[in-house]
Coordinates of C-alpha atoms in Angstrom, one line a residue:
M309 CA 5.0 -4.9 -29.7
S310 CA 1.6 -4.4 -31.2
N311 CA -0.7 -1.7 -29.8
D312 CA -3.7 -3.7 -30.8
Y313 CA -5.0 -4.5 -27.3
K314 CA -8.1 -3.9 -25.3
F315 CA -8.6 -2.3 -21.9
Q316 CA -10.8 -4.7 -19.8
G317 CA -10.9 -5.8 -16.3
W318 CA -12.9 -6.6 -13.2
M319 CA -15.3 -3.7 -12.7
G320 CA -17.1 -2.6 -9.5
L321 CA -20.6 -1.4 -10.6
D322 CA -21.9 -0.7 -7.2
S323 CA -21.1 -1.2 -3.5
S324 CA -22.1 -4.9 -3.7
S325 CA -18.9 -5.5 -5.7
A326 CA -17.0 -5.7 -2.4
D327 CA -19.0 -8.9 -1.8
G328 CA -17.4 -10.6 -4.8
N329 CA -19.7 -9.2 -7.4
M330 CA -17.3 -7.5 -9.8
K331 CA -18.0 -7.9 -13.5
W332 CA -15.4 -8.4 -16.3
Q333 CA -15.9 -5.8 -18.9
S334 CA -14.1 -3.3 -21.1
Y335 CA -13.5 0.4 -20.3
E336 CA -12.1 3.5 -21.9
P337 CA -8.7 4.5 -20.5
K338 CA -7.4 8.1 -20.4
P339 CA -6.3 9.5 -23.7
F340 CA -2.6 8.5 -24.3
Q341 CA -0.2 11.4 -23.9
E342 CA 3.5 11.4 -24.7
T343 CA 4.4 11.4 -21.0
D344 CA 2.4 8.1 -20.5
V345 CA 3.2 4.4 -20.6
D346 CA 0.9 1.4 -21.2
I347 CA 1.5 -1.6 -19.1
K348 CA 0.6 -5.2 -20.0
I349 CA -0.3 -6.3 -16.5
T350 CA 1.1 -9.6 -15.1
H351 CA 0.5 -9.1 -11.3
C352 CA -1.6 -6.9 -9.1
G353 CA -1.7 -6.9 -5.3
I354 CA -4.9 -6.8 -3.4
C355 CA -4.9 -3.9 -0.9
G356 CA -7.3 -2.9 1.8
S357 CA -7.9 0.3 -0.2
D358 CA -9.5 -1.9 -2.9
L359 CA -12.2 -3.0 -0.5
H360 CA -12.8 0.4 0.9
T361 CA -13.3 1.7 -2.6
L362 CA -15.5 -1.1 -3.9
R363 CA -18.0 -0.6 -1.1
S364 CA -17.8 3.3 -1.1
G365 CA -16.4 3.1 2.4
W366 CA -14.2 6.2 2.5
K367 CA -16.3 8.3 0.1
P368 CA -18.8 7.7 -2.8
T369 CA -17.0 5.7 -5.5
I370 CA -17.1 6.8 -9.1
Y371 CA -18.7 3.6 -10.5
P372 CA -17.9 1.7 -12.6
C373 CA -14.4 1.4 -11.2
C374 CA -11.5 -1.0 -11.6
V375 CA -9.4 -1.2 -8.4
G376 CA -5.9 -2.4 -7.8
H377 CA -2.9 -0.1 -7.3
E378 CA 0.0 -2.6 -6.8
I379 CA 0.6 -3.2 -10.5
I380 CA 3.5 -5.0 -12.2
G381 CA 3.8 -5.8 -15.9
H382 CA 5.8 -4.9 -19.0
A383 CA 5.8 -1.7 -21.0
V384 CA 4.0 -2.1 -24.3
K385 CA 3.8 1.5 -25.3
V386 CA 6.1 4.4 -24.2
G387 CA 5.5 8.0 -24.9
E388 CA 8.3 10.1 -26.5
K389 CA 8.4 12.3 -23.3
A390 CA 8.2 9.4 -20.8
E391 CA 10.5 9.7 -17.8
G392 CA 12.8 7.2 -16.1
G393 CA 14.4 5.7 -19.2
I394 CA 11.5 3.2 -19.7
K395 CA 11.6 1.2 -22.9
V396 CA 9.1 -1.1 -24.4
G397 CA 9.6 -4.5 -22.9
D398 CA 10.8 -3.3 -19.5
R399 CA 9.3 -4.8 -16.4
I400 CA 7.8 -1.9 -14.5
G401 CA 5.2 -1.1 -11.8
V402 CA 3.0 1.6 -10.5
G403 CA 1.6 2.1 -7.0
A404 CA -1.3 4.1 -5.4
Q405 CA -0.5 7.4 -7.0
S406 CA -0.5 8.1 -10.8
L407 CA -0.2 11.9 -11.0
S408 CA 0.6 15.0 -9.0
C409 CA 0.6 18.6 -10.3
L410 CA 4.5 18.6 -10.7
K411 CA 4.4 22.4 -10.9
P412 CA 7.5 24.3 -9.7
E413 CA 5.3 26.5 -7.5
C414 CA 3.9 23.5 -5.7
E415 CA 5.7 23.2 -2.3
E416 CA 5.3 19.5 -2.1
C417 CA 6.1 18.5 -5.7
S418 CA 9.1 20.9 -5.9
S419 CA 10.6 19.4 -2.7
G420 CA 10.2 15.7 -3.7
I421 CA 7.2 14.8 -1.7
E422 CA 4.8 14.4 -4.6
N423 CA 2.7 12.0 -2.6
H424 CA 1.5 15.0 -0.5
C425 CA 0.6 17.2 -3.4
Q426 CA -2.4 19.3 -2.5
I427 CA -3.1 20.7 -6.1
G428 CA -3.2 17.8 -8.6
N429 CA -3.0 14.5 -6.8
V430 CA -4.6 11.7 -8.8
N431 CA -5.1 8.2 -7.4
T432 CA -4.3 5.2 -9.6
F433 CA -7.9 4.2 -9.6
D434 CA -11.3 5.8 -8.8
D435 CA -10.1 9.3 -9.6
K436 CA -10.0 11.8 -12.5
Y437 CA -7.2 13.2 -14.5
P438 CA -7.1 17.0 -15.3
D439 CA -8.7 16.3 -18.6
G440 CA -11.7 14.7 -16.9
S441 CA -10.9 11.1 -17.9
K442 CA -11.1 8.4 -15.2
S443 CA -8.3 6.4 -13.7
Y444 CA -8.6 2.6 -13.6
G445 CA -6.6 0.1 -11.7
G446 CA -4.8 -3.2 -12.1
Y447 CA -7.5 -5.9 -11.8
A448 CA -7.2 -5.8 -15.5
D449 CA -5.2 -6.7 -18.6
Y450 CA -3.6 -3.3 -19.2
W451 CA -3.0 0.0 -17.4
R452 CA -2.3 3.4 -18.8
G453 CA -0.9 6.4 -16.9
P454 CA 1.9 9.0 -16.4
S455 CA 5.5 7.7 -16.4
H456 CA 6.6 9.9 -13.5
F457 CA 5.0 7.4 -11.1
V458 CA 6.1 4.3 -12.9
F459 CA 9.1 2.4 -11.7
K460 CA 11.6 -0.1 -13.1
I461 CA 11.6 -3.3 -11.0
P462 CA 15.0 -4.6 -10.0
E463 CA 15.7 -8.0 -11.5
Q464 CA 16.4 -9.5 -8.0
I465 CA 12.8 -8.9 -6.9
T466 CA 10.1 -11.3 -8.3
S467 CA 6.9 -9.7 -9.6
E468 CA 4.8 -11.4 -7.0
D469 CA 6.9 -9.8 -4.3
A470 CA 7.3 -6.4 -5.9
A471 CA 3.6 -5.8 -6.5
P472 CA 2.5 -5.3 -2.9
M473 CA 5.6 -3.3 -2.1
L474 CA 4.3 -0.5 -4.3
C475 CA 1.5 0.4 -1.8
G476 CA 1.7 -1.9 1.2
G477 CA 5.5 -1.8 1.4
I478 CA 6.0 1.9 0.9
T479 CA 3.1 2.8 3.2
V480 CA 5.2 1.6 6.1
Y481 CA 8.7 2.0 4.8
S482 CA 8.3 5.8 4.4
P483 CA 7.2 6.6 8.0
L484 CA 9.7 4.2 9.4
K485 CA 12.6 5.8 7.5
R486 CA 11.4 9.4 8.0
N487 CA 11.0 8.9 11.7
G488 CA 14.4 7.5 12.3
C489 CA 13.9 3.7 12.4
G490 CA 17.4 2.2 12.6
P491 CA 20.2 1.2 15.0
G492 CA 19.4 2.4 18.5
K493 CA 15.7 2.6 18.0
K494 CA 12.9 0.4 19.5
V495 CA 10.0 0.2 17.1
G496 CA 6.4 -1.1 17.5
I497 CA 4.2 -2.2 14.7
V498 CA 0.4 -2.2 15.5
G499 CA -1.5 -4.8 13.5
L500 CA 0.0 -7.9 11.7
G501 CA -1.9 -7.9 8.4
G502 CA -0.6 -7.0 5.0
L503 CA 0.7 -3.6 6.1
G504 CA 1.9 -4.8 9.5
H505 CA 3.9 -7.7 8.2
F506 CA 5.7 -5.2 5.8
G507 CA 6.3 -3.0 8.9
V508 CA 8.1 -5.8 10.7
L509 CA 10.1 -6.7 7.6
Y510 CA 11.3 -3.1 6.9
A511 CA 11.9 -2.2 10.5
K512 CA 14.3 -5.2 10.5
A513 CA 15.8 -4.2 7.2
L514 CA 16.5 -0.7 8.5
G515 CA 18.3 -2.1 11.5
A516 CA 16.0 -1.3 14.5
D517 CA 17.4 -2.6 17.8
K518 CA 14.1 -4.0 18.9
I519 CA 10.8 -4.7 17.0
V520 CA 7.6 -5.3 18.9
A521 CA 4.6 -6.6 17.0
I522 CA 1.2 -5.6 18.6
S523 CA -2.0 -7.4 17.8
R524 CA -5.2 -8.4 19.6
K525 CA -4.8 -12.1 19.5
A526 CA -1.8 -14.4 20.2
S527 CA -2.5 -16.4 17.0
K528 CA 0.0 -14.5 14.9
K529 CA 2.8 -14.5 17.4
E530 CA 4.8 -17.3 15.7
D531 CA 4.5 -15.5 12.3
A532 CA 5.6 -12.2 13.8
L533 CA 8.7 -13.7 15.3
K534 CA 9.5 -15.5 12.0
L535 CA 9.2 -12.2 10.2
G536 CA 11.7 -10.6 12.5
A537 CA 9.9 -9.2 15.5
N538 CA 11.7 -9.6 18.9
E539 CA 8.6 -9.4 21.0
Y540 CA 4.9 -9.8 20.6
I541 CA 2.1 -8.2 22.6
A542 CA -1.4 -9.8 22.4
T543 CA -3.6 -7.1 23.9
D544 CA -6.6 -9.4 24.5
D545 CA -4.5 -11.7 26.6
D546 CA -3.2 -9.1 29.1
P547 CA -5.7 -6.5 30.5
E548 CA -2.7 -4.5 31.8
W549 CA -0.6 -4.7 28.6
A550 CA -0.2 -0.9 28.3
Q551 CA 1.2 -0.7 31.9
H552 CA 3.4 -3.7 31.5
H553 CA 5.0 -2.2 28.4
A554 CA 4.8 1.5 29.2
S555 CA 7.6 3.9 28.0
S556 CA 9.3 1.1 26.0
L557 CA 9.2 2.3 22.3
D558 CA 10.7 5.2 20.4
L559 CA 8.4 4.8 17.4
I560 CA 5.1 3.2 16.7
V561 CA 3.6 2.7 13.2
S562 CA -0.1 1.8 13.4
T563 CA -1.5 -0.1 10.5
V564 CA -4.9 -0.9 11.9
S565 CA -8.1 0.7 10.5
S566 CA -10.5 0.3 13.5
P567 CA -12.2 3.3 15.0
D568 CA -12.2 1.4 18.3
M569 CA -8.4 0.9 18.5
P570 CA -7.1 1.6 22.0
L571 CA -5.1 4.7 20.9
E572 CA -4.6 6.1 24.4
Q573 CA -3.0 2.9 25.5
Y574 CA -0.8 2.7 22.4
L575 CA 0.5 6.2 23.3
Q576 CA 1.5 5.0 26.7
L577 CA 4.0 2.6 25.1
L578 CA 6.0 5.5 23.8
R579 CA 9.1 6.8 25.5
T580 CA 9.6 10.5 26.1
H581 CA 9.6 12.4 22.8
G582 CA 8.4 9.2 21.0
V583 CA 6.4 9.3 17.8
F584 CA 3.2 7.5 16.8
I585 CA 2.3 7.4 13.1
Q586 CA -1.1 6.3 11.9
V587 CA -1.2 4.8 8.4
G588 CA -4.3 2.7 8.6
A589 CA -7.4 4.7 7.5
P590 CA -10.7 3.9 9.3
E591 CA -13.9 4.6 7.5
D592 CA -15.1 6.3 10.8
K593 CA -13.4 8.8 13.0
M594 CA -10.3 8.1 15.0
P595 CA -10.9 7.3 18.7
A596 CA -10.8 10.2 21.3
F597 CA -7.9 10.4 23.7
N598 CA -6.8 12.6 26.6
A599 CA -4.5 15.4 25.6
F600 CA -2.1 14.6 28.4
S601 CA -1.3 11.4 26.6
L602 CA 0.7 13.7 24.3
I603 CA 1.7 16.4 26.7
A604 CA 3.1 14.4 29.6
K605 CA 6.0 12.9 27.7
G606 CA 6.1 15.3 24.8
V607 CA 5.2 12.6 22.2
K608 CA 4.0 13.3 18.7
L609 CA 1.1 11.9 16.8
G610 CA 1.1 12.0 13.0
G611 CA 0.2 10.3 9.8
S612 CA 1.8 9.2 6.6
A613 CA 0.5 8.6 3.1
I614 CA 2.2 6.1 0.8
G615 CA 5.6 7.6 -0.3
S616 CA 7.3 9.7 -2.9
P617 CA 8.7 8.2 -6.1
A618 CA 12.2 8.8 -4.7
E619 CA 11.3 6.8 -1.6
I620 CA 9.8 4.0 -3.6
R621 CA 13.0 3.6 -5.5
E622 CA 15.0 3.7 -2.3
M623 CA 12.7 1.1 -0.8
L624 CA 13.3 -1.2 -3.8
D625 CA 17.0 -0.7 -3.3
V626 CA 16.8 -1.6 0.4
T627 CA 14.7 -4.6 -0.5
V628 CA 17.5 -5.9 -2.8
K629 CA 20.3 -5.1 -0.4
K630 CA 18.6 -6.6 2.7
N631 CA 16.8 -9.4 0.8
V632 CA 13.4 -8.4 2.1
K633 CA 10.9 -11.2 1.3
P634 CA 7.2 -10.6 1.9
W635 CA 4.7 -13.4 2.6
I636 CA 2.6 -13.7 -0.6
N637 CA -0.5 -15.8 -1.5
S638 CA -0.8 -15.9 -5.3
R639 CA -4.3 -16.0 -6.8
P640 CA -5.4 -16.2 -10.5
L641 CA -6.9 -13.0 -11.8
K642 CA -9.9 -14.9 -13.0
D643 CA -10.7 -15.7 -9.3
A644 CA -10.6 -12.0 -8.3
N645 CA -14.1 -12.1 -6.8
Q646 CA -13.3 -15.0 -4.5
A647 CA -10.0 -13.4 -3.6
V648 CA -11.7 -10.2 -2.6
K649 CA -14.1 -12.2 -0.4
D650 CA -11.2 -14.0 1.2
M651 CA -9.4 -10.7 1.8
R652 CA -12.5 -9.3 3.6
A653 CA -12.6 -12.5 5.7
G654 CA -9.0 -11.9 6.8
K655 CA -7.6 -15.0 5.2
A656 CA -4.5 -13.5 3.5
R657 CA -1.1 -14.4 5.0
Y658 CA -0.2 -11.8 4.4
R659 CA -0.8 -10.3 1.0
Y660 CA -2.8 -11.6 -1.9
V661 CA -1.4 -11.0 -5.4
L662 CA -3.5 -11.6 -8.5
I663 CA -1.7 -13.3 -11.4
N664 CA -2.8 -12.5 -14.9
E665 CA -2.1 -16.0 -16.2
A666 CA -2.8 -15.0 -19.8
H667 CA 0.2 -12.6 -19.6
T668 CA 2.6 -14.8 -17.7
K669 CA 2.6 -17.8 -20.0

């Protein structure tokens, strides 16, 4: 394939870009290294992280930025030192992380949890590589980055389905698997959005005895049950929901990003020695809670960040074996601004994926 291609995409120039004001323009990718690959992008999922970044919600964004870290496409350039056996033409993808230090003295990288690297972690967009060049995401025609965090996509998974798995899917798969989700376990998923719907799907795929979806309104109950939940708690409909369902769950994964979430009541749902894992990331502080919510039953409160490359490959294998099928709304890349606005309005059911129609014909 020819290497005569341009890097261009939807760029956020300031915080108003989150209101659907991204501009299509060219940009300069990182210098190509022999450990890198170039991807001709066909699909890119829209993640809540995209909105937080476009509006500088978590921290000041390095404008101009191109968001999108659920990228699927085909390899068009592969460095001589690229990992993973990737060849030109392969269908591959990249998620929210594009680099870690990978040094043998790094405790995290050397033990296979590169996603928690504290030395050289580089996000797929709105970050800087060690040489000072910027990282740009997948609302674009092409992506360039290190091969260590690029994955071959199994032929049994469509590109539309695979894209959101690379952030949304792994963000819930990893804490479910690491905290023992499986036969004999009763699992709660807080929030039924893009992340939460993956939580229900993967809790079912991992064989949990019981899955309880928890949301404010009853409007998503039917969807939750179709996805695989056994029960549904609509917290707005029952003032005493925490008492009625107390000590019923072994593990809760919370996907919501509200600083006003009823954390203390969620903790009441845990059985003795239960575990609560937060993956949603509010732009404000987490709500306060009484220490005895942890002490009385010896429960644990923790967090989780995406997943390691090994976990992503494992998740893709489980996806194939258990026929995991996310609920996807496809949108043309040319309509990215409207799709971002619709995402902010909560219209996705349950994950938007941008299709680069110029590259899928």
